[in-house]
Short mmCIF file of C-alpha atoms in Angstrom, two decimals:
data_model
loop_
_atom_site.label_atom_id
_atom_site.label_comp_id
_atom_site.label_asym_id
_atom_site.label_seq_id
_atom_site.Cartn_x
_atom_site.Cartn_y
_atom_site.Cartn_z
CA UNK A 12 85.05 93.49 97.14
CA UNK A 13 85.38 95.62 93.98
CA UNK A 14 82.62 93.62 92.29
CA UNK A 15 80.34 94.13 95.31
CA UNK A 16 80.98 97.88 95.23
CA UNK A 17 80.07 98.05 91.54
CA UNK A 18 76.96 95.92 92.06
CA UNK A 19 75.60 97.84 95.03
CA UNK A 20 76.81 101.39 94.33
CA UNK A 21 74.31 104.07 95.36
CA UNK A 22 75.93 106.69 93.10
CA UNK A 23 78.90 107.07 90.78
CA UNK A 24 80.62 109.38 93.29
CA UNK A 25 80.16 106.77 96.03
CA UNK A 26 81.51 104.06 93.72
CA UNK A 27 84.61 106.13 92.96
CA UNK A 28 85.32 106.96 96.61
CA UNK A 29 84.77 103.36 97.71
CA UNK A 30 86.96 101.95 94.95
CA UNK A 31 89.82 104.33 95.74
CA UNK A 32 89.66 103.29 99.41
CA UNK A 33 89.69 99.59 98.53
CA UNK A 34 92.52 100.05 96.03
CA UNK A 35 94.65 101.71 98.69
CA UNK A 36 94.09 98.74 101.01
CA UNK A 37 94.28 95.95 98.41
CA UNK A 38 97.35 97.36 96.66
CA UNK A 39 98.63 94.76 94.15
CA UNK A 40 95.56 92.56 94.67
CA UNK A 41 93.23 94.91 92.75
CA UNK A 42 92.13 93.21 89.54
CA UNK A 43 92.70 94.93 86.22
CA UNK A 44 89.04 94.55 85.23
CA UNK A 45 88.01 96.51 88.35
CA UNK A 46 90.31 99.38 87.42
CA UNK A 47 89.02 99.37 83.83
CA UNK A 48 85.41 99.44 85.04
CA UNK A 49 86.14 102.46 87.23
CA UNK A 50 87.81 104.19 84.28
CA UNK A 51 84.67 103.61 82.19
CA UNK A 52 82.49 105.06 84.96
CA UNK A 53 84.48 108.30 84.97
CA UNK A 54 84.77 108.46 81.18
CA UNK A 55 80.99 108.36 81.09
CA UNK A 56 80.52 110.95 83.84
CA UNK A 57 81.89 114.36 82.80
CA UNK A 58 80.67 115.89 86.07
CA UNK A 59 83.13 113.76 88.06
CA UNK A 60 86.25 113.99 85.90
CA UNK A 61 87.80 116.83 87.91
CA UNK A 62 87.09 115.22 91.29
CA UNK A 63 88.18 111.77 90.09
CA UNK A 64 91.49 112.99 88.67
CA UNK A 65 92.17 115.10 91.76
CA UNK A 66 91.40 112.21 94.12
CA UNK A 67 93.40 109.65 92.15
CA UNK A 68 96.34 112.05 91.88
CA UNK A 69 96.58 112.53 95.63
CA UNK A 70 95.94 108.85 96.33
CA UNK A 71 98.73 107.87 93.94
CA UNK A 72 101.08 110.33 95.62
CA UNK A 73 100.35 108.73 98.99
CA UNK A 74 100.58 105.13 97.76
CA UNK A 75 103.91 104.81 95.99
CA UNK A 76 104.36 101.33 94.53
CA UNK A 77 100.63 100.59 94.25
CA UNK A 78 100.44 99.46 90.61
CA UNK A 79 96.66 99.65 90.30
CA UNK A 80 96.52 103.17 91.74
CA UNK A 81 99.42 104.29 89.57
CA UNK A 82 97.81 102.90 86.43
CA UNK A 83 94.49 104.60 87.24
CA UNK A 84 96.14 107.93 88.00
CA UNK A 85 98.30 107.87 84.88
CA UNK A 86 95.28 107.12 82.73
CA UNK A 87 93.29 109.98 84.25
CA UNK A 88 96.21 112.38 83.80
CA UNK A 89 96.47 111.52 80.12
CA UNK A 90 92.77 112.09 79.56
CA UNK A 91 91.78 114.75 82.11
CA UNK A 92 94.89 116.74 83.05
CA UNK A 93 93.14 120.00 82.12
CA UNK A 94 90.54 119.39 84.82
CA UNK A 95 93.23 118.79 87.43
CA UNK A 96 94.99 122.04 86.56
CA UNK A 97 91.68 123.92 86.83
CA UNK A 98 91.58 123.20 90.56
CA UNK A 99 94.59 125.58 90.96
CA UNK A 100 95.94 123.14 93.58
CA UNK A 101 98.45 121.55 91.23
CA UNK A 102 100.76 122.82 88.52
CA UNK A 103 102.11 121.20 85.37
CA UNK A 104 105.34 120.65 87.32
CA UNK A 105 103.46 118.67 89.97
CA UNK A 106 101.96 116.44 87.28
CA UNK A 107 105.32 115.73 85.65
CA UNK A 108 106.98 115.20 89.06
CA UNK A 109 104.52 112.43 89.90
CA UNK A 110 104.83 110.78 86.50
CA UNK A 111 108.63 110.90 86.60
CA UNK A 112 108.85 109.51 90.12
CA UNK A 113 106.32 106.80 89.30
CA UNK A 114 108.03 105.62 86.12
CA UNK A 115 111.58 105.76 87.46
CA UNK A 116 110.97 104.13 90.82
CA UNK A 117 112.74 100.76 91.26
CA UNK A 118 110.31 97.93 90.59
CA UNK A 119 107.83 99.88 88.46
CA UNK A 120 105.88 97.31 86.44
CA UNK A 121 105.82 97.15 82.66
CA UNK A 122 102.08 97.95 82.69
CA UNK A 123 102.73 101.11 84.69
CA UNK A 124 105.59 102.15 82.39
CA UNK A 125 103.41 101.53 79.32
CA UNK A 126 100.60 103.61 80.80
CA UNK A 127 103.10 106.31 81.73
CA UNK A 128 104.54 106.55 78.22
CA UNK A 129 101.03 106.74 76.76
CA UNK A 130 100.21 109.53 79.22
CA UNK A 131 103.39 111.45 78.44
CA UNK A 132 102.64 111.36 74.73
CA UNK A 133 99.17 112.79 75.33
CA UNK A 134 100.55 115.45 77.67
CA UNK A 135 103.12 116.45 75.04
CA UNK A 136 100.22 118.12 73.22
CA UNK A 137 98.67 119.61 76.37
CA UNK A 138 101.46 120.88 78.63
CA UNK A 139 104.08 123.57 78.05
CA UNK A 140 107.20 121.73 79.25
CA UNK A 141 107.68 119.64 76.11
CA UNK A 142 111.44 119.29 76.66
CA UNK A 143 110.94 117.52 79.98
CA UNK A 144 108.31 115.22 78.48
CA UNK A 145 110.55 114.42 75.53
CA UNK A 146 113.47 113.66 77.87
CA UNK A 147 111.35 111.32 79.99
CA UNK A 148 110.18 109.39 76.94
CA UNK A 149 113.72 109.22 75.55
CA UNK A 150 114.99 107.78 78.85
CA UNK A 151 113.26 104.49 78.02
CA UNK A 152 114.76 103.95 74.56
CA UNK A 153 117.30 101.51 76.01
CA UNK A 154 114.85 99.73 78.32
CA UNK A 155 115.39 96.01 78.91
CA UNK A 156 111.77 95.52 77.87
CA UNK A 157 111.40 95.36 74.10
CA UNK A 158 107.84 96.70 74.25
CA UNK A 159 108.82 99.70 76.37
CA UNK A 160 111.86 100.37 74.19
CA UNK A 161 109.69 100.17 71.06
CA UNK A 162 107.13 102.60 72.43
CA UNK A 163 109.81 105.06 73.45
CA UNK A 164 111.31 105.07 69.96
CA UNK A 165 107.92 105.28 68.24
CA UNK A 166 106.74 108.11 70.45
CA UNK A 167 109.89 110.07 69.75
CA UNK A 168 108.99 109.84 66.08
CA UNK A 169 105.46 110.99 66.89
CA UNK A 170 106.80 114.05 68.70
CA UNK A 171 109.14 114.85 65.80
CA UNK A 172 106.29 114.61 63.31
CA UNK A 173 107.48 111.45 61.54
CA UNK A 174 105.24 108.55 62.54
CA UNK A 175 102.72 105.95 61.44
CA UNK A 176 99.27 107.67 61.26
CA UNK A 177 97.74 104.73 63.13
CA UNK A 178 99.49 105.91 66.30
CA UNK A 179 97.13 108.91 66.32
CA UNK A 180 94.58 106.62 67.97
CA UNK A 181 96.66 106.72 71.17
CA UNK A 182 96.27 110.49 71.39
CA UNK A 183 92.52 110.61 70.84
CA UNK A 184 90.20 110.67 73.90
CA UNK A 185 88.69 107.27 74.65
CA UNK A 186 84.91 106.90 74.72
CA UNK A 187 83.39 104.35 77.15
CA UNK A 188 81.73 101.29 75.57
CA UNK A 189 78.10 101.89 74.64
CA UNK A 190 76.98 98.74 76.42
CA UNK A 191 78.66 99.92 79.63
CA UNK A 192 77.03 103.34 79.36
CA UNK A 193 73.64 101.69 78.97
CA UNK A 194 74.17 99.83 82.25
CA UNK A 195 75.49 102.98 83.92
CA UNK A 196 72.49 105.10 82.90
CA UNK A 197 70.38 104.06 85.89
CA UNK A 198 73.05 105.02 88.45
CA UNK A 199 72.87 108.63 89.59
CA UNK A 200 75.99 110.77 89.57
CA UNK A 201 75.87 111.89 93.19
CA UNK A 202 77.52 115.01 94.59
CA UNK A 203 80.08 116.74 92.41
CA UNK A 204 81.13 119.31 95.02
CA UNK A 205 84.51 119.14 96.73
CA UNK A 206 87.05 121.42 98.34
CA UNK A 207 90.71 120.94 97.35
CA UNK A 208 92.76 119.89 100.37
CA UNK A 209 95.30 122.28 101.85
CA UNK A 210 97.43 119.50 103.39
CA UNK A 211 101.10 119.25 102.39
CA UNK A 212 101.73 117.48 99.10
CA UNK A 213 103.27 113.98 99.12
CA UNK A 214 107.02 114.08 98.48
CA UNK A 215 106.78 112.45 95.04
CA UNK A 216 104.51 115.29 93.83
CA UNK A 217 106.04 118.38 95.46
#
């Protein structure tokens, strides 16, 4: 289904909306390559970054335990959190609430935890509540997963200013592949207008 959406998309906005709907229905069945393709679409479409991050943030809040949705949302938050805050619908506290509840929920996958730690490190340089971010990262230093434990310890060194310079690549914004952008060039952006919802926030955000 995801491949069909990508192949027959009438606009990038339509592709995003359709993919988010499918991801909410498919849950754990969404393939990683489909999520990565959607990420590349938004990375290459500045006009949709605010709408995409806003939509993924709410969808993630409503679909606790959906690994694909959580991974997508965490990635967008790490890259485009400024755009989400510009909507004035969400605060920095809302962002950190969702990340904390996502990472600490029972059964959170290693991929989600890895994405969450990467996001927290990026947000350390963007958001004001650095103590909360540092505490969240530190909470994984005794993880049963060696990779998660390693990242937690390395990122603590990054935040303290003592780290391997190569880790800087994690903080830098990611550019979409040139070949992907060439394929995307013929697909129009679509509408960029949207009105932030006034409905109550999901419990893992509020």
